[in-house]
PDB file of C-alpha atoms in Angstrom:
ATOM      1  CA  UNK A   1      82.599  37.458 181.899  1.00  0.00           C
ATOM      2  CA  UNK A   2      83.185  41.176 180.601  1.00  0.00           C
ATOM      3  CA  UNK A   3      82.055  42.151 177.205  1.00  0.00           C
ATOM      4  CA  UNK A   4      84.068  44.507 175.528  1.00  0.00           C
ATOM      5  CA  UNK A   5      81.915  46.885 173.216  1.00  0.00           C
ATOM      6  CA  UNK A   6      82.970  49.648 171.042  1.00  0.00           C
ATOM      7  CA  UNK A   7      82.301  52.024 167.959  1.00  0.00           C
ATOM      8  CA  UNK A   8      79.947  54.654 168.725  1.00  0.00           C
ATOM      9  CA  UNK A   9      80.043  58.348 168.132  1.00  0.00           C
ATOM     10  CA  UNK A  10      78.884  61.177 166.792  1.00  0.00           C
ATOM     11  CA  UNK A  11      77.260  60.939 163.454  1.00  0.00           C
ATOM     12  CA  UNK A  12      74.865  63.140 161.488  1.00  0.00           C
ATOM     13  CA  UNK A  13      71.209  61.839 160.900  1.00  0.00           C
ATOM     14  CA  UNK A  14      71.614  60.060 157.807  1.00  0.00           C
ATOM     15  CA  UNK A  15      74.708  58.424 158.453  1.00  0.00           C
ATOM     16  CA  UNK A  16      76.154  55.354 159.546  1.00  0.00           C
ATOM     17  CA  UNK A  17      77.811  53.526 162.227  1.00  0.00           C
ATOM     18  CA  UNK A  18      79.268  49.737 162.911  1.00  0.00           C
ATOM     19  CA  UNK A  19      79.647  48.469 167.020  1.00  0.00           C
ATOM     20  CA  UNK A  20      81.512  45.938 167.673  1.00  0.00           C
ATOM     21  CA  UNK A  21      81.319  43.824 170.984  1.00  0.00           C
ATOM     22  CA  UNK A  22      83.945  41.323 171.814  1.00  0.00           C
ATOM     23  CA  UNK A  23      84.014  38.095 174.605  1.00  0.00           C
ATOM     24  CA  UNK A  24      87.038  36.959 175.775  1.00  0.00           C
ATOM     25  CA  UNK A  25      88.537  33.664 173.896  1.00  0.00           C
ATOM     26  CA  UNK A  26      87.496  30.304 174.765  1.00  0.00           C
ATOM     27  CA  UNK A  27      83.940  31.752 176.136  1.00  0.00           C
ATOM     28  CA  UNK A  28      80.799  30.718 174.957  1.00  0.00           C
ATOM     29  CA  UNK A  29      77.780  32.491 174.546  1.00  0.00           C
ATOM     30  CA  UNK A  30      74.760  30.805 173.156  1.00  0.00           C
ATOM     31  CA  UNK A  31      72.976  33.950 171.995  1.00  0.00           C
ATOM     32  CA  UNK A  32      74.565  37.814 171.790  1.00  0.00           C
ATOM     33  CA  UNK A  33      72.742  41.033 171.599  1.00  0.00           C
ATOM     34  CA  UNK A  34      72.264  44.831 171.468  1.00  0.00           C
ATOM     35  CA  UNK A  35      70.291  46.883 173.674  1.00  0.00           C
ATOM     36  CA  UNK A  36      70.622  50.532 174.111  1.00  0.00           C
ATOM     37  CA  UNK A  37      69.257  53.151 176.570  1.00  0.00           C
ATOM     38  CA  UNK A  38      68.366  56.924 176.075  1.00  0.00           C
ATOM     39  CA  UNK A  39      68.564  59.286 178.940  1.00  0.00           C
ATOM     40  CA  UNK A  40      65.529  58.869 180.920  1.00  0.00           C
ATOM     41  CA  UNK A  41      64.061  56.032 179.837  1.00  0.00           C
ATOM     42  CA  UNK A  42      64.115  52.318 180.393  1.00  0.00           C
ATOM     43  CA  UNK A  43      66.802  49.768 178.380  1.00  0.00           C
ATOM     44  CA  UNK A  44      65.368  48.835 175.469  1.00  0.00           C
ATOM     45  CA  UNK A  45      65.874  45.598 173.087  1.00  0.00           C
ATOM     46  CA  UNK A  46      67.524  46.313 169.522  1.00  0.00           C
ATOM     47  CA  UNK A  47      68.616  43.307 168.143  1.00  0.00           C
ATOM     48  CA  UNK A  48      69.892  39.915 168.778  1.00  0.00           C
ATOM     49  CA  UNK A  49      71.038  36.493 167.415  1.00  0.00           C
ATOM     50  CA  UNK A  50      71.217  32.805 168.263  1.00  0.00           C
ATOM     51  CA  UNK A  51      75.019  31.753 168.150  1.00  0.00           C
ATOM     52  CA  UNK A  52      74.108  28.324 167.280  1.00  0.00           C
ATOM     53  CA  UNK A  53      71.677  28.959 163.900  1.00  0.00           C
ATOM     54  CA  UNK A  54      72.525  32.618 163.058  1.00  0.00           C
ATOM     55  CA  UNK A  55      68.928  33.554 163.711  1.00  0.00           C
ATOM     56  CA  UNK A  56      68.752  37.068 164.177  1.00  0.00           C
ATOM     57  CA  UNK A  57      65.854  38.878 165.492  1.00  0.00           C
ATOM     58  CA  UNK A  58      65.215  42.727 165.572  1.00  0.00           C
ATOM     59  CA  UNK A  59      63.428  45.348 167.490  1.00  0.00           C
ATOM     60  CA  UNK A  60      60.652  46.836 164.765  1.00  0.00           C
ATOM     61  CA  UNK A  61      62.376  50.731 165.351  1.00  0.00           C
ATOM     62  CA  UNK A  62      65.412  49.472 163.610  1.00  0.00           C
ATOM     63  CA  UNK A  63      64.257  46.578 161.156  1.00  0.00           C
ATOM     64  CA  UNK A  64      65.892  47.586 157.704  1.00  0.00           C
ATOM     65  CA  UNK A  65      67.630  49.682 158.542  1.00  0.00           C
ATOM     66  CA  UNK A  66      70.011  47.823 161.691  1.00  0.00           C
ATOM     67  CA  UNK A  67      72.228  44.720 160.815  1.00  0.00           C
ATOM     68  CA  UNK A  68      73.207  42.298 163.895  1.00  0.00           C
ATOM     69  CA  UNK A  69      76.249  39.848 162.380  1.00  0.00           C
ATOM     70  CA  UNK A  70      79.011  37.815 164.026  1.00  0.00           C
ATOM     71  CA  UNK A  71      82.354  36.167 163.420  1.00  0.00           C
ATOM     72  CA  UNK A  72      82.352  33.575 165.525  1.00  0.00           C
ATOM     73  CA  UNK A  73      86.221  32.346 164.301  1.00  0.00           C
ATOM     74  CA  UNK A  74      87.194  36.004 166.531  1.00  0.00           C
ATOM     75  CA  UNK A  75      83.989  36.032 168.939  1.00  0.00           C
ATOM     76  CA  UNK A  76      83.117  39.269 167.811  1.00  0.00           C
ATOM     77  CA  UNK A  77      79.631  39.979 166.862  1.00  0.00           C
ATOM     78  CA  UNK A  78      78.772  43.185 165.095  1.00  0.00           C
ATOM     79  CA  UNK A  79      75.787  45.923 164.437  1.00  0.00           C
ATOM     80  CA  UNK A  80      75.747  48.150 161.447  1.00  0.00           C
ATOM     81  CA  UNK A  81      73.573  50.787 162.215  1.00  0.00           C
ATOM     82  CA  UNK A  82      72.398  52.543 158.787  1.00  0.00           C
ATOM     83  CA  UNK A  83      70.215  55.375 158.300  1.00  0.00           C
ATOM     84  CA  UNK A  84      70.150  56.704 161.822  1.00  0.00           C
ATOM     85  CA  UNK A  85      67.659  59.388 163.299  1.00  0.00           C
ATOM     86  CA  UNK A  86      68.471  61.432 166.491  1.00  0.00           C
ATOM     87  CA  UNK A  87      65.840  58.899 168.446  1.00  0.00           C
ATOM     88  CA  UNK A  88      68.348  56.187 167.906  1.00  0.00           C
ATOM     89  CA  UNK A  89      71.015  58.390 170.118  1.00  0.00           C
ATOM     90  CA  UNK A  90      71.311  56.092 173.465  1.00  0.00           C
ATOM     91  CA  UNK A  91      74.216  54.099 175.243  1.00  0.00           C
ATOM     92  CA  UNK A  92      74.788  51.028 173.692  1.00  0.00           C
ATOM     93  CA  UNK A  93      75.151  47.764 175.473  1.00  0.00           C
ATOM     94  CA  UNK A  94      75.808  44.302 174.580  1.00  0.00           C
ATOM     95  CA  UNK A  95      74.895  41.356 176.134  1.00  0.00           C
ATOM     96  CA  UNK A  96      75.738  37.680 176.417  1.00  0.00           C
ATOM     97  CA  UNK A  97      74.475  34.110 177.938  1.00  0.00           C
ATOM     98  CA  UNK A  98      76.192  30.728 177.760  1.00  0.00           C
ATOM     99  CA  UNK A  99      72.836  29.292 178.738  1.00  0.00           C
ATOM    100  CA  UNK A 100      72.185  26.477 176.021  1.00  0.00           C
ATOM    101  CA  UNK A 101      68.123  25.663 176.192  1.00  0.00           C
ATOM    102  CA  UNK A 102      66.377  22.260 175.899  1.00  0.00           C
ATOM    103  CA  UNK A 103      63.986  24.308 173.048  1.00  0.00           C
ATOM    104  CA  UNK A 104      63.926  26.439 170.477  1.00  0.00           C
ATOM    105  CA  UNK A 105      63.007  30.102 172.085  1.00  0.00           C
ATOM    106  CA  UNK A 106      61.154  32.654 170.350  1.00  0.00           C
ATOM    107  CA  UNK A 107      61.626  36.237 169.351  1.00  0.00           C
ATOM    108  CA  UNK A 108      60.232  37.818 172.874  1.00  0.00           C
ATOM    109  CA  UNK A 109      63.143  35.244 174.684  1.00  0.00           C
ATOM    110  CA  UNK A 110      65.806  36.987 172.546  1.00  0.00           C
ATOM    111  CA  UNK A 111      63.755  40.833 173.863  1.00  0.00           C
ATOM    112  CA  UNK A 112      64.355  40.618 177.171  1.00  0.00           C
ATOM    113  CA  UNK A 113      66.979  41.887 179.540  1.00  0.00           C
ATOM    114  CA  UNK A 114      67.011  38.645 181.692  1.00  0.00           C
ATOM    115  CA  UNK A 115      67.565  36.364 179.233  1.00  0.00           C
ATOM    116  CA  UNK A 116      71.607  37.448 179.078  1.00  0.00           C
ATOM    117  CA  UNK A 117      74.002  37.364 182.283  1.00  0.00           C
ATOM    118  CA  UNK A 118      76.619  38.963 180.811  1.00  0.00           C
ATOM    119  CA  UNK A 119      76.901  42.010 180.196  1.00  0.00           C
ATOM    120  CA  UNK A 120      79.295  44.773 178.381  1.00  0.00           C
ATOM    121  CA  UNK A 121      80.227  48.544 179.203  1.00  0.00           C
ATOM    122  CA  UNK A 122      77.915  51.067 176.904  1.00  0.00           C
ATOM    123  CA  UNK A 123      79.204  52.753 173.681  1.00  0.00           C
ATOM    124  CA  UNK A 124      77.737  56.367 173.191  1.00  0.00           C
ATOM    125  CA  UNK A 125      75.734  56.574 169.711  1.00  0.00           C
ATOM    126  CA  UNK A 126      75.186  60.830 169.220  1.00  0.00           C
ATOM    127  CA  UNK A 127      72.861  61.477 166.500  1.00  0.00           C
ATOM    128  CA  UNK A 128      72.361  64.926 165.318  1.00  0.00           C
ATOM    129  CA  UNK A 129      69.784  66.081 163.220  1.00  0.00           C
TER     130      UNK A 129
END
């Protein structure tokens, strides 16, 4: 399953910016989220949310100031991104699993990298200062 994601740019520091990430119709995903990753360094979790309770869970760099939302009528899920500084510049990926769990995970579950399967293409976020 391909994830479709889309909306960065180049924005001043300051400013704002909405992503969008889109699964195809008729897919399921039982939790969605946003990780991005800066030249040189490793991928790092931004924010994420269960599909089933709305549940959304955030990396501390971007709490207050980074909104993770969905529409699950269109299977879109979204992230505002308000108030950016040049360290939030990075390629922007969104992820996806179907995987439906026999308990209620917590935050670090929703963190990492192996918890999703699928995966979209990045979406440059430039930040100048």
């Amino acid at each position: 399953v391909q994830l479709q994601a889309s909306g960065g740019g180049l924005v001043q520091a300051g400013g704002s910016l909405t992503l969008s990430c889109a699964a195809p119709e008729r897919t399921f995903n039982a939790r969605m989220g946003w990780f991005r990753q800066a030249p040189g360094k490793e991928r790092e979790f931004v924010a994420a949310l269960s599909w089933r309770n709305g549940r959304t869970y955030y990396a501390d760099s971007v709490k207050g100031r980074f909104t993770i939302s969905r529409d699950g009528g269109k299977n879109l899920m979204y992230l505002q991104m308000n108030s950016l500084k040049p360290e939030d510049t990075a390629a922007y990926y969104c992820a996806g699993d179907p995987k439906t769990l026999g308990y209620v995970p917590d935050s670090t579950y929703y963190a990492k990298s192996a918890s999703y399967n699928y995966w979209g293409q990045g979406t440059q976020v430039t930040v100048s200062s």
